[in-house]
Structure formats: structure tokens, C-alpha cells
XYZ file of C-alpha atoms in Angstrom:
663
model
C -4.757 4.249 72.198
C -6.849 1.250 72.372
C -10.726 0.597 72.913
C -10.591 0.267 76.544
C -8.963 3.652 76.546
C -11.488 5.277 74.586
C -14.327 4.017 76.330
C -12.934 4.973 79.880
C -13.358 8.692 78.751
C -16.637 9.695 80.430
C -17.354 12.367 77.399
C -17.211 9.282 74.931
C -19.614 7.063 76.933
C -22.049 9.343 77.533
C -22.254 11.337 74.220
C -23.573 8.420 72.134
C -25.926 7.298 74.418
C -27.488 11.072 74.465
C -28.482 10.543 70.701
C -32.158 9.967 70.532
C -33.560 6.615 69.901
C -33.908 7.460 66.179
C -29.909 8.098 66.115
C -28.983 4.318 67.007
C -27.423 2.276 64.177
C -29.787 0.895 61.406
C -30.316 -2.966 62.095
C -29.808 -3.433 58.461
C -26.406 -2.983 56.647
C -25.893 -0.428 53.930
C -26.758 -2.825 50.994
C -27.982 -2.060 47.497
C -28.839 2.187 46.791
C -28.860 2.975 50.532
C -26.250 5.208 51.938
C -27.238 8.256 50.034
C -30.731 7.739 48.143
C -33.290 5.068 47.699
C -33.829 2.810 44.730
C -36.815 4.746 43.970
C -34.605 7.841 43.450
C -32.452 6.124 40.595
C -34.840 7.109 37.867
C -34.619 11.036 38.904
C -30.987 10.748 39.404
C -30.530 9.381 35.833
C -32.601 12.011 34.458
C -30.457 14.892 36.123
C -27.505 12.935 34.899
C -28.832 13.438 31.119
C -29.365 17.144 31.682
C -26.912 19.808 29.625
C -26.438 21.064 32.876
C -24.144 18.002 33.649
C -22.628 17.745 30.078
C -18.993 18.547 31.029
C -19.201 15.841 34.139
C -20.889 13.452 31.585
C -18.392 13.696 29.005
C -15.561 13.556 31.466
C -16.760 10.035 32.719
C -18.054 8.694 29.445
C -15.046 9.567 27.308
C -12.358 8.479 30.251
C -9.466 6.613 28.868
C -10.659 3.067 30.171
C -7.463 1.284 28.181
C -5.248 3.674 30.089
C -6.634 2.809 33.798
C -7.025 -0.889 33.256
C -3.407 -0.834 32.261
C -2.584 1.353 35.325
C -4.540 -0.970 37.497
C -3.367 -4.152 36.066
C 0.379 -3.424 35.493
C 1.825 -0.366 36.876
C -0.158 -0.109 40.224
C 2.456 -0.209 43.053
C 0.502 -1.369 46.369
C 2.999 0.154 48.585
C 2.176 3.665 46.791
C -0.629 5.035 48.659
C 0.495 8.579 48.173
C -0.423 8.656 44.275
C -1.190 5.035 42.972
C -3.910 4.505 45.641
C -5.452 8.074 45.040
C -5.739 6.912 41.232
C -7.162 3.655 42.062
C -9.729 4.708 44.441
C -10.882 7.777 41.982
C -11.119 5.233 39.142
C -13.424 2.954 41.421
C -15.643 5.992 42.332
C -15.835 7.278 38.904
C -16.898 3.834 37.286
C -19.119 2.779 40.048
C -21.113 5.804 39.492
C -20.754 5.408 35.661
C -22.036 1.880 35.629
C -25.024 3.152 38.136
C -25.952 5.732 35.337
C -25.525 3.644 32.187
C -25.652 -0.275 32.948
C -22.666 -0.430 31.035
C -20.814 -3.723 31.345
C -17.361 -2.436 30.644
C -17.646 0.165 33.457
C -18.532 -2.658 36.002
C -15.539 -4.808 34.931
C -13.260 -1.861 35.587
C -14.732 -1.043 38.871
C -14.331 -4.643 39.949
C -10.847 -4.820 39.065
C -10.184 -1.614 40.738
C -11.917 -3.061 43.778
C -9.290 -5.725 43.771
C -6.246 -3.819 43.324
C -7.664 -1.335 46.160
C -7.853 -4.617 48.440
C -4.215 -5.710 47.552
C -2.772 -2.603 49.577
C -1.643 -3.424 53.060
C -2.490 -0.002 54.047
C -4.591 2.850 52.955
C -2.549 5.574 54.298
C 1.037 6.414 54.824
C 0.771 8.255 58.212
C 1.625 6.420 61.343
C 1.331 6.785 65.277
C 3.637 5.486 67.746
C 5.529 4.152 64.307
C 2.928 1.067 64.328
C -0.493 1.972 63.436
C -1.771 3.587 60.572
C -3.587 6.931 60.833
C -5.895 8.034 58.053
C -5.474 11.699 56.979
C -6.550 11.838 53.455
C -6.000 8.347 51.618
C -7.954 6.208 54.113
C -10.815 8.301 54.365
C -10.995 8.974 50.426
C -10.768 5.207 49.856
C -13.155 4.225 52.648
C -15.691 6.304 50.869
C -14.867 5.239 47.616
C -15.110 1.600 48.635
C -18.236 2.052 50.492
C -19.812 3.835 47.501
C -18.634 0.653 45.396
C -20.135 -1.604 48.060
C -23.612 0.291 47.985
C -23.815 0.952 44.132
C -22.215 -2.052 42.763
C -23.925 -4.430 45.605
C -26.248 -6.575 43.216
C -23.324 -7.266 41.153
C -20.823 -8.390 43.747
C -20.542 -11.848 45.302
C -20.784 -12.463 49.135
C -17.183 -13.280 49.644
C -16.161 -9.817 47.853
C -18.900 -7.764 49.735
C -17.307 -9.242 53.243
C -13.815 -8.428 52.152
C -14.970 -4.888 51.159
C -16.612 -4.342 54.827
C -13.444 -5.823 56.605
C -11.253 -3.712 54.764
C -13.256 -0.624 54.887
C -13.444 -1.174 58.775
C -9.803 -2.095 59.366
C -8.081 -0.229 56.748
C -10.368 2.707 56.556
C -12.424 3.363 59.529
C -10.082 2.445 62.325
C -7.556 4.697 60.879
C -9.645 7.657 60.591
C -10.826 6.904 64.434
C -7.297 6.992 65.327
C -6.667 10.373 63.602
C -9.861 11.965 65.417
C -8.874 10.333 68.423
C -5.358 11.767 68.413
C -6.981 15.278 67.607
C -9.400 15.126 70.353
C -6.776 13.848 72.794
C -3.280 14.937 71.574
C -1.856 14.430 75.168
C -2.093 10.981 74.361
C -0.625 10.963 71.107
C 2.850 9.206 71.198
C 3.723 10.692 67.728
C 2.607 10.904 64.277
C 5.082 10.394 61.401
C 5.406 9.263 57.731
C 5.323 5.493 57.266
C 8.852 4.172 56.649
C 8.059 2.821 53.232
C 7.276 6.000 51.681
C 10.546 7.350 52.121
C 9.490 10.711 52.418
C 11.831 13.336 54.288
C 11.097 13.483 57.971
C 8.879 16.747 59.154
C 8.154 17.909 62.800
C 4.587 16.537 63.361
C 4.815 16.805 67.140
C 1.790 19.566 67.200
C -0.103 18.233 64.157
C -3.010 16.688 66.225
C -3.451 19.968 67.602
C -2.793 21.961 64.417
C -4.787 19.981 62.017
C -7.750 19.791 64.453
C -9.097 23.429 63.318
C -8.309 22.577 59.675
C -9.699 20.963 56.449
C -7.790 17.765 57.215
C -9.850 16.997 60.082
C -13.393 16.882 57.944
C -12.288 14.192 55.536
C -11.271 11.623 58.231
C -15.001 12.335 59.999
C -16.807 11.542 56.488
C -14.640 8.379 55.790
C -15.548 7.280 59.443
C -18.910 7.932 59.330
C -19.607 6.588 55.720
C -17.497 3.663 56.120
C -19.244 3.078 59.536
C -22.361 2.678 57.915
C -21.359 -0.573 55.599
C -20.591 -2.630 58.996
C -22.694 -5.691 59.445
C -25.450 -5.495 61.944
C -24.385 -5.442 65.974
C -20.575 -4.768 65.226
C -19.417 -3.791 68.529
C -17.459 -0.880 66.894
C -20.006 0.972 65.273
C -21.183 3.169 68.522
C -17.751 4.240 69.468
C -16.768 5.538 65.387
C -20.147 7.151 65.064
C -19.648 8.956 68.416
C -16.414 10.037 67.155
C -17.611 11.031 63.656
C -20.131 13.440 65.320
C -17.819 14.793 67.930
C -15.692 15.515 65.056
C -18.670 17.059 62.887
C -19.499 19.389 65.677
C -16.090 20.764 67.100
C -15.013 21.283 63.145
C -18.493 23.239 62.634
C -17.100 25.898 65.186
C -14.306 26.661 62.631
C -17.232 28.438 60.626
C -18.002 31.913 61.537
C -21.824 32.446 62.237
C -22.614 34.080 59.034
C -20.924 31.087 57.296
C -17.453 32.423 56.123
C -14.701 29.706 56.662
C -11.042 30.915 57.603
C -9.025 28.675 55.195
C -10.876 30.179 52.039
C -12.280 29.012 49.035
C -11.164 25.350 47.793
C -10.343 24.494 51.288
C -13.701 25.692 52.656
C -15.125 23.722 49.655
C -13.498 20.485 50.616
C -14.407 21.193 54.419
C -17.974 21.633 53.381
C -18.435 18.739 50.885
C -17.015 15.948 53.521
C -19.131 17.491 56.549
C -22.202 17.422 54.111
C -21.371 13.616 53.292
C -21.508 13.095 57.094
C -24.674 14.854 57.524
C -26.633 13.213 54.669
C -25.234 9.749 55.573
C -26.333 10.161 59.116
C -29.692 11.794 58.508
C -30.408 8.952 56.140
C -29.219 5.999 58.019
C -29.810 7.260 61.519
C -32.402 9.844 61.319
C -30.475 12.586 62.917
C -30.231 16.030 61.216
C -26.863 17.578 61.854
C -27.341 20.300 59.465
C -28.157 23.325 61.498
C -24.783 22.752 63.424
C -23.248 25.379 61.360
C -24.438 27.950 58.588
C -24.281 26.275 55.377
C -26.564 28.508 53.420
C -24.098 31.302 54.358
C -21.359 29.522 53.387
C -22.785 29.190 50.001
C -23.260 33.027 49.937
C -19.722 33.473 51.107
C -18.331 31.527 48.172
C -20.382 33.064 45.812
C -18.915 36.745 47.530
C -15.345 35.205 46.421
C -16.136 34.750 42.868
C -13.338 36.315 40.586
C -13.626 35.077 36.933
C -11.220 36.464 34.748
C -9.608 35.691 31.331
C -6.879 33.552 32.658
C -8.822 31.359 34.842
C -12.538 31.865 34.435
C -13.510 29.948 37.507
C -11.141 31.658 39.963
C -12.322 33.162 42.876
C -10.480 35.596 45.516
C -7.045 33.516 46.559
C -6.363 34.788 49.992
C -3.769 32.480 50.890
C -3.314 29.102 49.173
C -7.151 28.845 48.213
C -7.900 29.790 44.743
C -10.408 27.808 43.334
C -14.471 27.743 43.902
C -17.344 25.516 44.999
C -18.243 22.234 44.086
C -21.994 22.224 42.883
C -22.791 19.460 45.030
C -22.462 21.587 48.281
C -24.506 24.256 46.430
C -27.200 21.716 45.245
C -27.359 20.028 48.770
C -28.005 23.235 50.480
C -30.703 24.006 47.941
C -32.272 20.794 48.382
C -32.483 20.824 52.093
C -33.563 24.211 52.603
C -34.907 25.507 49.257
C -32.672 28.307 49.051
C -32.586 29.663 45.313
C -29.346 31.583 45.769
C -27.840 28.409 46.649
C -29.286 27.002 43.409
C -28.201 29.925 41.462
C -24.618 29.225 42.567
C -24.795 25.618 41.630
C -26.233 26.416 38.557
C -24.250 29.508 37.313
C -20.989 29.505 39.459
C -19.941 25.815 39.758
C -16.126 25.219 39.982
C -17.112 21.425 38.881
C -19.834 19.253 39.237
C -19.146 15.602 40.643
C -21.466 12.478 41.216
C -23.061 13.994 44.297
C -23.985 16.864 42.053
C -26.365 14.717 40.353
C -27.442 12.875 43.392
C -28.522 16.102 45.212
C -29.543 18.209 42.633
C -33.195 19.207 42.516
C -34.417 21.008 39.568
C -37.530 22.180 41.318
C -35.933 24.592 43.647
C -36.154 28.090 41.826
C -32.972 30.061 40.785
C -32.711 33.566 42.802
C -30.195 35.761 41.219
C -28.194 38.032 43.809
C -29.241 41.434 43.411
C -27.045 44.704 44.497
C -27.563 43.993 48.147
C -25.093 41.211 48.071
C -22.467 43.078 46.165
C -20.768 44.529 49.446
C -19.755 41.568 52.027
C -18.009 42.288 55.376
C -17.820 38.952 56.449
C -17.267 38.081 60.195
C -13.835 36.838 59.512
C -13.118 40.426 58.680
C -12.697 39.935 54.843
C -14.290 42.714 52.797
C -15.477 41.995 49.238
C -17.174 44.695 46.917
C -18.281 43.762 43.349
C -20.482 45.156 40.446
C -21.714 41.915 39.678
C -20.626 38.088 39.287
C -19.563 38.496 35.319
C -16.104 38.380 33.368
C -15.824 42.089 33.028
C -17.517 43.219 36.652
C -15.331 44.951 39.002
C -13.950 43.015 42.270
C -12.105 44.784 45.080
C -11.113 42.131 48.293
C -9.071 42.940 51.040
C -7.826 40.407 53.611
C -7.775 41.714 57.087
C -8.726 39.551 60.307
C -6.780 36.952 61.949
C -4.755 33.972 61.575
C -5.575 30.543 59.422
C -4.258 27.597 58.066
C -2.982 27.984 54.584
C -2.791 31.741 54.960
C -0.153 34.206 53.719
C 1.547 36.891 55.244
C -1.176 39.179 53.409
C -2.827 41.420 56.108
C -4.457 44.491 54.667
C -3.437 43.166 51.080
C -5.927 44.109 48.167
C -6.873 42.180 45.409
C -8.598 44.089 41.914
C -10.110 42.605 39.044
C -11.889 44.656 36.162
C -12.940 43.778 32.636
C -11.846 40.376 32.876
C -8.250 40.915 34.106
C -6.645 40.709 37.647
C -4.795 43.689 37.988
C -3.593 43.749 41.614
C -2.863 40.194 42.220
C -1.567 37.595 44.953
C 0.420 34.537 43.460
C -1.911 31.644 43.057
C -0.889 28.759 45.284
C 3.108 28.715 46.056
C 5.010 26.024 47.284
C 3.907 24.380 51.055
C 7.604 23.690 51.121
C 9.662 26.010 53.196
C 12.812 24.872 51.791
C 11.800 25.511 48.195
C 12.854 29.098 46.584
C 9.089 29.917 46.127
C 8.428 30.110 49.965
C 8.961 33.691 49.617
C 5.812 34.227 47.564
C 3.936 33.417 50.700
C 5.713 36.635 52.472
C 4.390 39.994 52.730
C 6.289 41.383 49.940
C 4.799 39.204 47.637
C 1.553 40.830 48.481
C -0.335 44.380 47.600
C 0.678 45.389 51.220
C 3.082 47.675 53.130
C 6.327 47.168 54.534
C 8.194 48.786 57.263
C 11.983 48.661 56.482
C 11.542 46.314 54.055
C 9.841 44.147 56.699
C 6.344 42.540 56.469
C 4.125 41.407 59.379
C 4.727 38.433 61.526
C 4.513 34.896 59.658
C 5.920 31.293 60.758
C 9.006 29.568 59.281
C 6.877 26.707 57.645
C 8.657 24.128 59.267
C 5.474 22.709 60.850
C 3.758 23.017 57.352
C 1.268 25.770 56.229
C -0.202 26.529 59.638
C -1.509 29.684 61.206
C 0.536 32.624 61.867
C -0.116 35.005 65.121
C -0.860 37.961 62.674
C -3.761 39.641 63.276
C -5.835 42.776 61.709
C -9.465 44.151 61.761
C -11.844 46.112 60.082
C -12.506 49.254 62.074
C -15.069 51.054 59.702
C -16.670 50.039 56.608
C -19.986 50.982 54.684
C -21.789 52.318 51.621
C -22.076 56.135 50.847
C -23.734 57.922 48.074
C -21.653 56.515 45.008
C -19.071 54.790 46.996
C -18.149 52.157 49.310
C -15.427 52.260 51.955
C -13.427 50.566 54.595
C -10.540 50.811 57.056
C -8.338 48.163 58.233
C -5.842 48.221 61.161
C -2.854 45.730 60.887
C -0.705 47.173 63.644
C -0.804 44.075 65.855
C 0.377 41.738 63.089
C 3.513 44.321 62.497
C 4.139 45.034 66.076
C 4.844 41.255 66.313
C 8.030 41.954 64.149
C 8.603 45.481 64.840
C 7.691 46.569 68.504
C 8.173 50.004 67.687
C 5.353 50.211 65.273
C 2.502 52.528 66.237
C -0.066 52.256 63.734
C -0.615 50.412 60.559
C -3.622 51.701 58.970
C -5.222 51.141 55.189
C -8.385 52.915 53.867
C -9.970 52.061 50.852
C -12.794 53.912 48.666
C -14.365 52.436 45.817
C -16.201 54.427 43.040
C -17.571 51.764 40.775
C -18.656 54.215 37.969
C -15.365 54.774 36.616
C -13.972 52.438 38.325
C -11.904 54.357 40.392
C -9.869 53.242 43.550
C -8.377 55.050 46.441
C -6.282 53.535 48.907
C -4.724 55.595 51.670
C -1.980 53.949 53.922
C -1.323 55.842 57.238
C 2.027 54.393 59.039
C 3.375 55.812 62.378
C 6.379 54.821 64.355
C 6.963 55.405 68.142
C 10.250 56.464 68.422
C 12.689 55.319 65.581
C 12.080 56.597 61.953
C 11.751 53.830 59.291
C 11.543 53.581 55.620
C 8.077 52.733 54.454
C 6.917 50.969 51.079
C 3.984 49.390 49.402
C 3.938 46.735 46.786
C 1.588 46.306 43.695
C 1.593 43.158 42.062
C -0.122 42.431 38.632
C -1.114 38.858 37.387
C 1.020 37.182 35.338
C 0.736 33.468 35.690
C 0.306 33.477 31.560
C 3.468 35.695 31.147
C 1.063 38.445 29.901
C 1.446 41.078 33.018
C 3.547 43.746 32.962
C 4.540 46.833 35.160
C 5.551 50.688 34.131
C 6.640 53.135 36.544
C 7.508 57.057 36.659
C 8.336 59.414 38.839
C 4.768 59.362 40.653
C 2.676 56.748 39.026
C 2.367 53.082 37.990
C 0.558 51.241 35.390
C -0.479 47.503 35.674
C -1.080 46.042 32.082
C -2.786 43.026 31.024
C -4.111 42.038 27.660
C -7.525 43.466 28.005
C -7.330 46.013 30.688
C -4.837 48.265 32.452
C -4.822 50.070 35.880
C -3.386 53.424 35.999
C -2.363 54.774 39.618
C -0.644 57.830 40.782
C 0.947 58.242 44.335
C 1.256 61.210 46.503
C 3.008 61.355 49.778
C 3.926 63.067 52.751
C 7.582 62.260 52.095
C 9.417 62.116 48.549
C 8.733 58.908 46.846
C 10.687 56.418 44.750
C 8.887 54.215 42.220
C 10.382 51.338 40.932
C 9.472 48.260 38.503
C 10.824 44.931 40.561
C 10.443 41.367 40.425
C 10.163 38.934 43.250
C 13.313 37.064 43.701
C 12.749 33.542 42.462
C 13.687 31.253 40.092
C 12.042 31.649 36.682
C 10.904 28.102 36.822
C 8.887 28.989 39.805
C 7.443 31.972 37.984
C 7.954 35.685 36.986
C 6.424 38.034 39.596
C 6.529 41.477 38.703
C 5.484 44.380 40.834
C 5.810 48.206 41.439
C 7.514 49.534 44.676
C 6.385 52.740 46.151
C 8.772 53.473 48.801
C 9.875 56.504 50.858
C 13.243 58.248 49.803
C 14.290 58.795 53.451
C 13.368 57.607 57.157
C 10.254 59.097 58.879
C 8.220 58.504 61.896
C 5.085 59.300 59.996
C 4.086 58.680 56.567
C 0.943 58.984 54.682
C 0.864 57.371 51.120
C -2.372 57.881 48.688
C -2.626 55.749 45.798
C -5.509 56.656 43.226
C -6.055 54.138 40.676
C -8.461 53.657 37.361
C -9.274 50.646 35.581
C -9.340 50.942 31.842
C -9.928 48.591 28.799
C -7.305 48.289 26.779
C -7.527 50.890 23.947
C -8.994 53.074 26.189
C -7.270 57.028 26.365
C -5.250 56.463 29.500
C -6.645 58.854 32.533
C -5.302 62.006 33.763
C -4.946 61.912 37.188
C -4.203 65.045 39.276
C -3.812 65.028 43.236
C -3.347 68.041 44.688
C -3.165 69.543 48.190
C -5.444 69.071 50.862
C -6.226 65.740 49.623
C -7.869 66.900 46.251
C -8.343 64.336 43.417
C -9.560 65.134 39.777
C -9.307 62.585 36.885
C -10.278 62.824 33.406
C -11.110 59.592 31.854
C -13.199 58.445 28.784
C -16.162 57.830 31.188
C -15.998 61.692 32.140
C -14.651 64.195 34.765
C -14.326 62.726 38.479
C -13.477 65.037 41.299
C -13.408 64.365 44.943
C -11.610 65.415 48.035
C -9.955 63.400 51.029
C -10.893 64.970 54.397
C -8.574 64.412 57.269
C -6.251 62.381 55.122
C -3.621 61.877 58.387
C -5.925 60.833 60.844
C -9.021 59.248 59.780
C -9.519 59.677 56.308
C -12.936 60.032 54.508
C -13.967 60.604 50.920
C -16.233 63.691 49.592
C -17.358 63.733 46.027
C -17.293 67.356 44.583
């Protein structure tokens, strides 16, 4: 891969020239306060910095252990350790550059200057290579390019000309060029010789042969886009590399925008969506400011913020958690919400940033516009059927509110084998849980926590649906499911998911795998009906139900036809009825204790069959409340006596297309 090869691409040659005249690179280099705000904005940003809203961010920055950081930079840093030491040094640099911008404290400026020198001492800013010779930028190079660009921007009046030149040179050579190579490889995978770890990092070799194709549709594409875009804006006027680098950044931006569904939902889930969207907004913001081109409407950012709001899952063990389908278990940085609110005046985005931030960062302060009026979501937002075919229902956004979520839909990077799996949170406790962020290493015993048995879903002959073996990473499987009906009725919400294709990839004899869910929020009561059928050979069917136990305070109790999930503040009482006799047992996932203890209830048929209908009726109660009395009769009748009163309903057509009727 070289410049001549790139410029010979017709698409590349035409794409940048197609930008409007306003999009040509600014003839002036980005010096002073120029990349993300004007000098006249600094008083406003400093006022926002002082707001109570940003107290945690402010306290974290102002109480940082500067002596420890200085010792690390001065004595402990290894300039060949890009994996950890470069990341820490770049983090110190970005924090201290912003701290000086806010406080004018000389000590912060001195530490930032030291960090600049130490980052400049690295021979390379990443530890991945193409063809065994050229560094490519996946995370460390773009992270470092952004941090160094911000330092050049924010500290410019306090840096001598020699330092500024070294910064520009290394941002270009060690930051932008590796990011460009990465994006070129994703754009033209057939021209990639082969990606690998750099030899000096001494990491176990992995099969990266398909990574240019795989990573092209993941969050790891977003950061080299932003590193390239931000870094390119620091080049000297007339630098011949700028046009091709910015064309590549824009191409990357517009192609990764296609990962988002039209409604703004993002397939890798919460934390990865946050990571992707934040870096795309860095790209959007710097290109709009410096080139006059607005790329905001290439994707539905407002919808994405609402998507992240719908994933909120605050509970006692993790107050800032979100629905953790796959590896994604944390929420949205307020910087994303505040940019969207500032750009569009969206009060719901402002609400998300103010009331439900995972954390604040310097861009939260830079992009916060207090004049945008907060709009609190109403009940119309409580049931969300996203284009991903993810369903989330809630009664509100507070700790005690009910949340029920189902993972249907198609494959995605960082997914688990979790089609038709359900999460349930009530009274501050996750009572039906997924394991949080299990290992990425397929050789680790904890890999099994990514499989179907580790989720609240069904097994056929003790097998879940299709999943990959992990040798290429945490990439997407082939497993498909889809929501075939969903909606509201008087007093309840409902949906049905069909995961048949996902299971047929493992067991071709499978005929149907359907799960129907009915939620009555007043108790709250959840009715789950699994309909499993085979074409020819009888099978044993089972469903697994897991309780949150990351803090060691969850437990499972079972009886002949029932199970109880216990947490300190709440319990989930469930009773099961089946077309075949059941065995219900309390089990633990087969992993070493250092990986965690993962208790679950297994509800399985006692004999093989070609058809099986299992109805599970559960009631969430606060600890200390009397256990509900759940009676399940013939023809799908349900009667529950609980502290909240008597609940009666009937399931019609239970063995075909079940639907609820409250009586």
C-alpha cells in the first residue's frame, strides 16, 4: 500500500474533489483554541466547568495524583510498551492539557509538557503491523494522535516552535499515517498483505486474516477515523497529505454510519455504541468547524441517544449499568448527549446527559449548552421495539423501576449466544441476569459464559444456538432471530420472538423455537411461554434462568415446579407448567471460582419429545413481602395472590400463537 496506489483509485480521486468549496482544508493550521471551539468560547466553557453538574469530573481531575503520574512518566515508562504505558501517558497528557486550560495552574502545564516529551519518545504509537513492516493504528495510534492534537491546540501559546513542529511531524507520521493504513485496509481488504502484532510486544499470535473485513463493521473503525480527521487538522498549510487523509476519514465516517439502524439503534450495544458515537462526533465536530462541512445527518444521532436511554438498567450492584446484551454493559458518556442537544436543541438528549450520564469527560464541558431545556421522557418511551429487533419495556428510569429486555435480532460484533434471552430488573435488583463482560479469550475457561447455557434462554438436547469458536475474536456469529409480533394492550405489553434459524444452524431437525413474553407492570408479573418443536427426532428441552451474582449476593432456590431468585432487596418467584413432566434443579456454570460463581435454575423436560410448551409465570417482590401464591391451572389459567392483590388471567391458544386475556 502506498500513496500512488491510493491515488490510482478512481473513487478516492473523485470523492474529495466532490466536496463543496467550503470543504477544502483551512489554509491556516489549527493553532491556539481552534479545533473544537473558538477563543471567545473559553469563558463559557470555564463557567460550565464550575457547575455542580461536573463536580465528579472536576474533582477527579483536580485531585489526580500528580506525583505518581510524574514518577511514572519520568522513571517507569517503557517507550516500547504501547499497550499500557503509551495509553497511560496519552491519558495523562489529555487530562493535564484540559486541566491547564481550565485552571491556568503552572503545575498542570509542566506535567503536560513532560507527557508530550515522553509520548514523542515512543518509536511507534501502536503495536499492530501490516506486512510485518508498517505500523497500523487501531486504538493506541488514534488515541495518541487525538491527545497530542489537543495538546498542540490547547497549549499552543506555551509551546516553543520546535516542540510544535515535532508534535505536528509525529502526529502525522505516528498517528495519521497508521490510521490511514488501517482504513485503507478496511476499504481494500484484498490489498492487505497481512495484519499482525508488532514483534516487540510479545503477544500470542492470532489469526488476523479476516480482521480488515471484520473490523470494518465494528466500533474499532470509528477511532482511526477520528484520529485521522483530528490529526490531519494539525498539518501545516499546503501539506500534500491532507486531501487524501481527509477523503479517507470522510469515507470511513459515511460507511460506518451504515452500522446504525434508521432509528439510531446500534448493534454492538451500549458501551461500544458510546465509543463509536463519541469518536464519530469528534470527526463531525472538527470537520464542521475547520472545513465547514456538516456530516451530522449521515446518521440518526438523536435516535441513538434515545436508544441508549432505553438501555438504562440502574441497580444496587451497579447504579450506572445498562442492558448488557453481549459484552456491552455500560452507558453513555454525557459528551455525546450534550453534543446532540447543542446541535439540535433536543431536550431528551439534554435529559440523558444531565440525569443519566455514565461519566463526564472534557468534551462534556466543551459541548454542554445549559440553555437547552431538559425534556423528561414520558410513558410513550417506556416500550421500545428497536429496528435491531431488541425489545425493552420499563416503568421508568429510577432504581426501583421495572425493566424487562429481550435480545432478538441478528448477529453483531461483541455478541453472545443469547437469542431470545431475557433480562429483568425490579426494585433495584437484577433478578434475571446475563454475565457481565466475560473474557474475550477463547482459551479461557470463562469463554463458556458467552454461550447459550449462560443466558436466560432455551436449550435443545443441552445445546444452544450457533456461535463461533472465538479464534478470530469476538466477532459476529450467523445466528438470526426476529420479533414476529409486539405491542400494548390494556394493562400489559407483549412480544414474540422466533429464534428458529439460529438453532437450526446447530440442529437442522429443529422446527420452531418461539418465546412469547407478556408483562403486567402493576404487580409486576411476567409470563414467558416457550414453544419448541422438532421435525423428526424427539429431544430434551430446557430453559436456564440466571440471577445477578457479581457481588456474591444472589442465590437460587428450586422446588418441584418452581424456582426463586433471591437478591438482598428483591426476589423473583416463578412457577412453571409444561406439556411434559419437568425436572427443576439449581445449578452453577462450570467455571473456576476466580471467574465467578454463576448460579441458575435449570427447568428441563424429564423425557424426550417432538413438541414442548413451557409456561413460566414470575412475580417480582421486595424483600420482606410475603411470597406470592401462584396457581397455574388447565387451559392456561393463571391466578396470583400477592401483596398487591389478586391477579387472574388466561392464556389462549397456548400451543400455537399464545395471547393473554386478563379476567
